[in-house]
Amino acid sequence: MLKVSNLSVGRGGISLLNDVNFVLKAGQALVLRGPNGVGKTTLLRCVAGLQDPLLGDIDHEGSVAYAAHAEGIKGSMSVIENLKFWADVYGRSMTEEVLLTYKLNDLAQRPAANLSAGQKRRLSLTRMLVTGCNLWIMDEPTASLDAENIALFYMTVNSHLQAGGAALLSAHNDLNLNAETLDLAQFCKARSIVTSNFDEPLE
């Protein structure tokens, strides 16, 4: 479903990771690990097609949905309007049953701007479901979630994998998933300034 070959990525004009290789098959999850600043987010953005790599190849089979630190929701729209918006973007129909996945049914008509940080994260994760994509890419997906909703996240991802989907995630903490892990520190070679222009500054 996903093959990354000899991939090098950078940010803010600086090379971060070099010669990254991995394969992700249907039904599998891979968790990226490494210290802050190692390049986890940059790698995920490249795989999602939001940023060009410096070198290497990224081959997808099927469609990709991406959940970043930013929630990808519109504050002026209600919870259900946000989900219908994303379903429309991907040419999918949406039933209100999807609200039950992360227990958003009682918040269906609430404007997203009025949600707590945890509720916004639950809405962002529900957004992944309505896309119908078979590859989920998620950057620190359990941030702002309490223990109950982290458990719901595990159930949802495991169901996605059992249905033949795949997931690529970054995490600092252990995730209770049947997943392989990849420590990106091994690909963090000597950093050098590169000549290509980058859209994002180095944080």
GROMACS .gro file of C-alpha atoms in nm:
model
  203
    1MET     CA    1   0.000   0.000   0.000
    2LEU     CA    2   0.293   0.233   0.065
    3LYS     CA    3   0.659   0.204  -0.033
    4VAL     CA    4   0.918   0.464   0.064
    5SER     CA    5   1.255   0.425  -0.109
    6ASN     CA    6   1.578   0.614  -0.043
    7LEU     CA    7   1.382   0.912   0.083
    8SER     CA    8   1.554   1.228   0.201
    9VAL     CA    9   1.350   1.515   0.347
   10GLY     CA   10   1.426   1.864   0.473
   11ARG     CA   11   1.266   2.169   0.623
   12GLY     CA   12   1.356   2.535   0.637
   13GLY     CA   13   1.642   2.480   0.397
   14ILE     CA   14   1.801   2.211   0.617
   15SER     CA   15   1.830   1.840   0.542
   16LEU     CA   16   1.671   1.637   0.824
   17LEU     CA   17   1.644   1.270   0.726
   18ASN     CA   18   1.836   1.073   0.466
   19ASP     CA   19   1.789   0.738   0.292
   20VAL     CA   20   1.465   0.638   0.467
   21ASN     CA   21   1.321   0.307   0.347
   22PHE     CA   22   1.010   0.120   0.458
   23VAL     CA   23   0.710  -0.071   0.321
   24LEU     CA   24   0.358  -0.061   0.465
   25LYS     CA   25   0.114  -0.331   0.357
   26ALA     CA   26  -0.263  -0.355   0.388
   27GLY     CA   27  -0.362  -0.436   0.745
   28GLN     CA   28  -0.040  -0.293   0.888
   29ALA     CA   29   0.042   0.009   1.103
   30LEU     CA   30   0.382   0.175   1.139
   31VAL     CA   31   0.468   0.415   1.422
   32LEU     CA   32   0.746   0.669   1.363
   33ARG     CA   33   0.952   0.759   1.668
   34GLY     CA   34   1.228   1.004   1.744
   35PRO     CA   35   1.303   1.317   1.945
   36ASN     CA   36   1.143   1.653   1.874
   37GLY     CA   37   1.285   1.807   1.560
   38VAL     CA   38   1.410   1.483   1.409
   39GLY     CA   39   1.175   1.517   1.111
   40LYS     CA   40   0.866   1.307   1.190
   41THR     CA   41   0.618   1.573   1.076
   42THR     CA   42   0.823   1.658   0.768
   43LEU     CA   43   0.835   1.293   0.666
   44LEU     CA   44   0.459   1.253   0.715
   45ARG     CA   45   0.389   1.568   0.512
   46CYS     CA   46   0.602   1.434   0.227
   47VAL     CA   47   0.427   1.097   0.229
   48ALA     CA   48   0.090   1.276   0.232
   49GLY     CA   49   0.191   1.478  -0.074
   50LEU     CA   50   0.193   1.816   0.103
   51GLN     CA   51   0.566   1.873   0.065
   52ASP     CA   52   0.824   1.758  -0.188
   53PRO     CA   53   1.108   1.536  -0.067
   54LEU     CA   54   1.468   1.622  -0.145
   55LEU     CA   55   1.535   1.280  -0.296
   56GLY     CA   56   1.376   0.939  -0.326
   57ASP     CA   57   1.043   0.786  -0.417
   58ILE     CA   58   0.703   0.753  -0.247
   59ASP     CA   59   0.464   0.502  -0.404
   60HIS     CA   60   0.100   0.480  -0.288
   61GLU     CA   61  -0.170   0.231  -0.367
   62GLY     CA   62  -0.512   0.381  -0.309
   63SER     CA   63  -0.614   0.706  -0.142
   64VAL     CA   64  -0.457   0.895   0.148
   65ALA     CA   65  -0.609   1.090   0.438
   66TYR     CA   66  -0.390   1.307   0.662
   67ALA     CA   67  -0.451   1.428   1.017
   68ALA     CA   68  -0.195   1.687   1.129
   69HIS     CA   69  -0.143   1.894   1.443
   70ALA     CA   70  -0.392   2.139   1.293
   71GLU     CA   71  -0.734   1.980   1.312
   72GLY     CA   72  -0.850   2.054   0.956
   73ILE     CA   73  -1.192   2.179   1.065
   74LYS     CA   74  -1.387   2.501   1.010
   75GLY     CA   75  -1.481   2.679   1.332
   76SER     CA   76  -1.790   2.848   1.187
   77MET     CA   77  -1.942   2.514   1.084
   78SER     CA   78  -2.106   2.264   1.314
   79VAL     CA   79  -1.958   1.923   1.389
   80ILE     CA   80  -2.184   1.748   1.142
   81GLU     CA   81  -2.136   2.018   0.877
   82ASN     CA   82  -1.759   1.970   0.901
   83LEU     CA   83  -1.794   1.597   0.850
   84LYS     CA   84  -2.032   1.640   0.557
   85PHE     CA   85  -1.788   1.889   0.404
   86TRP     CA   86  -1.502   1.637   0.413
   87ALA     CA   87  -1.725   1.356   0.288
   88ASP     CA   88  -1.816   1.575  -0.009
   89VAL     CA   89  -1.449   1.656  -0.077
   90TYR     CA   90  -1.381   1.284  -0.114
   91GLY     CA   91  -1.703   1.215  -0.304
   92ARG     CA   92  -1.851   1.011  -0.020
   93SER     CA   93  -2.188   1.004   0.147
   94MET     CA   94  -2.204   1.036   0.526
   95THR     CA   95  -2.448   0.894   0.777
   96GLU     CA   96  -2.488   1.031   1.127
   97GLU     CA   97  -2.385   0.694   1.266
   98VAL     CA   98  -2.022   0.797   1.219
   99LEU     CA   99  -2.072   1.047   1.504
  100LEU     CA  100  -2.096   0.754   1.744
  101THR     CA  101  -1.738   0.644   1.676
  102TYR     CA  102  -1.591   0.914   1.899
  103LYS     CA  103  -1.916   0.994   2.081
  104LEU     CA  104  -1.982   1.321   1.901
  105ASN     CA  105  -2.355   1.263   1.858
  106ASP     CA  106  -2.448   1.505   2.139
  107LEU     CA  107  -2.225   1.770   1.982
  108ALA     CA  108  -2.350   1.733   1.624
  109GLN     CA  109  -2.496   2.085   1.598
  110ARG     CA  110  -2.230   2.265   1.801
  111PRO     CA  111  -2.000   2.502   1.609
  112ALA     CA  112  -1.650   2.360   1.593
  113ALA     CA  113  -1.510   2.685   1.732
  114ASN     CA  114  -1.690   2.612   2.058
  115LEU     CA  115  -1.539   2.268   2.107
  116SER     CA  116  -1.270   2.186   2.360
  117ALA     CA  117  -0.923   2.079   2.241
  118GLY     CA  118  -1.012   1.715   2.300
  119GLN     CA  119  -1.344   1.746   2.118
  120LYS     CA  120  -1.173   1.909   1.821
  121ARG     CA  121  -0.924   1.624   1.808
  122ARG     CA  122  -1.209   1.369   1.814
  123LEU     CA  123  -1.375   1.556   1.526
  124SER     CA  124  -1.050   1.556   1.331
  125LEU     CA  125  -1.012   1.180   1.380
  126THR     CA  126  -1.374   1.119   1.279
  127ARG     CA  127  -1.292   1.313   0.962
  128MET     CA  128  -1.057   1.029   0.866
  129LEU     CA  129  -1.349   0.787   0.863
  130VAL     CA  130  -1.569   0.986   0.627
  131THR     CA  131  -1.294   1.016   0.363
  132GLY     CA  132  -1.309   0.646   0.280
  133CYS     CA  133  -0.930   0.646   0.230
  134ASN     CA  134  -0.741   0.324   0.288
  135LEU     CA  135  -0.414   0.484   0.405
  136TRP     CA  136  -0.434   0.700   0.717
  137ILE     CA  137  -0.140   0.928   0.799
  138MET     CA  138  -0.161   1.079   1.148
  139ASP     CA  139   0.073   1.311   1.334
  140GLU     CA  140   0.052   1.265   1.713
  141PRO     CA  141  -0.315   1.155   1.685
  142THR     CA  142  -0.378   1.102   2.057
  143ALA     CA  143  -0.276   1.455   2.159
  144SER     CA  144  -0.546   1.622   2.377
  145LEU     CA  145  -0.737   1.294   2.419
  146ASP     CA  146  -0.826   1.148   2.759
  147ALA     CA  147  -0.791   0.779   2.839
  148GLU     CA  148  -1.146   0.692   2.729
  149ASN     CA  149  -1.105   0.851   2.388
  150ILE     CA  150  -0.757   0.710   2.339
  151ALA     CA  151  -0.918   0.368   2.383
  152LEU     CA  152  -1.176   0.461   2.116
  153PHE     CA  153  -0.891   0.566   1.889
  154TYR     CA  154  -0.724   0.228   1.927
  155MET     CA  155  -1.050   0.048   1.848
  156THR     CA  156  -1.110   0.264   1.541
  157VAL     CA  157  -0.760   0.219   1.398
  158ASN     CA  158  -0.762  -0.154   1.464
  159SER     CA  159  -1.098  -0.182   1.284
  160HIS     CA  160  -0.949   0.012   0.992
  161LEU     CA  161  -0.656  -0.229   0.976
  162GLN     CA  162  -0.880  -0.534   0.999
  163ALA     CA  163  -1.079  -0.398   0.705
  164GLY     CA  164  -0.764  -0.390   0.492
  165GLY     CA  165  -0.654  -0.035   0.558
  166ALA     CA  166  -0.312   0.083   0.671
  167ALA     CA  167  -0.186   0.354   0.907
  168LEU     CA  168   0.133   0.558   0.935
  169LEU     CA  169   0.159   0.748   1.263
  170SER     CA  170   0.401   0.950   1.471
  171ALA     CA  171   0.404   0.926   1.849
  172HIS     CA  172   0.617   1.008   2.151
  173ASN     CA  173   0.430   0.770   2.380
  174ASP     CA  174   0.355   0.401   2.341
  175LEU     CA  175   0.046   0.329   2.135
  176ASN     CA  176  -0.160   0.024   2.216
  177LEU     CA  177  -0.165  -0.093   1.858
  178ASN     CA  178  -0.038  -0.403   1.686
  179ALA     CA  179   0.218  -0.197   1.498
  180GLU     CA  180   0.580  -0.195   1.390
  181THR     CA  181   0.798   0.096   1.500
  182LEU     CA  182   1.064   0.288   1.309
  183ASP     CA  183   1.318   0.502   1.497
  184LEU     CA  184   1.400   0.792   1.269
  185ALA     CA  185   1.713   0.884   1.464
  186GLN     CA  186   1.906   0.630   1.256
  187PHE     CA  187   1.834   0.836   0.943
  188CYS     CA  188   1.933   1.167   1.100
  189LYS     CA  189   2.274   1.215   0.948
  190ALA     CA  190   2.484   1.528   0.947
  191ARG     CA  191   2.257   1.821   0.860
  192SER     CA  192   2.348   2.054   0.580
  193ILE     CA  193   2.193   2.356   0.416
  194VAL     CA  194   2.036   2.270   0.081
  195THR     CA  195   1.972   2.499  -0.211
  196SER     CA  196   1.603   2.415  -0.264
  197ASN     CA  197   1.344   2.657  -0.135
  198PHE     CA  198   1.109   2.535   0.136
  199ASP     CA  199   0.760   2.654   0.216
  200GLU     CA  200   0.801   2.617   0.593
  201PRO     CA  201   1.058   2.764   0.829
  202LEU     CA  202   1.250   2.533   1.058
  203GLU     CA  203   1.083   2.519   1.400
   0.00000   0.00000   0.00000
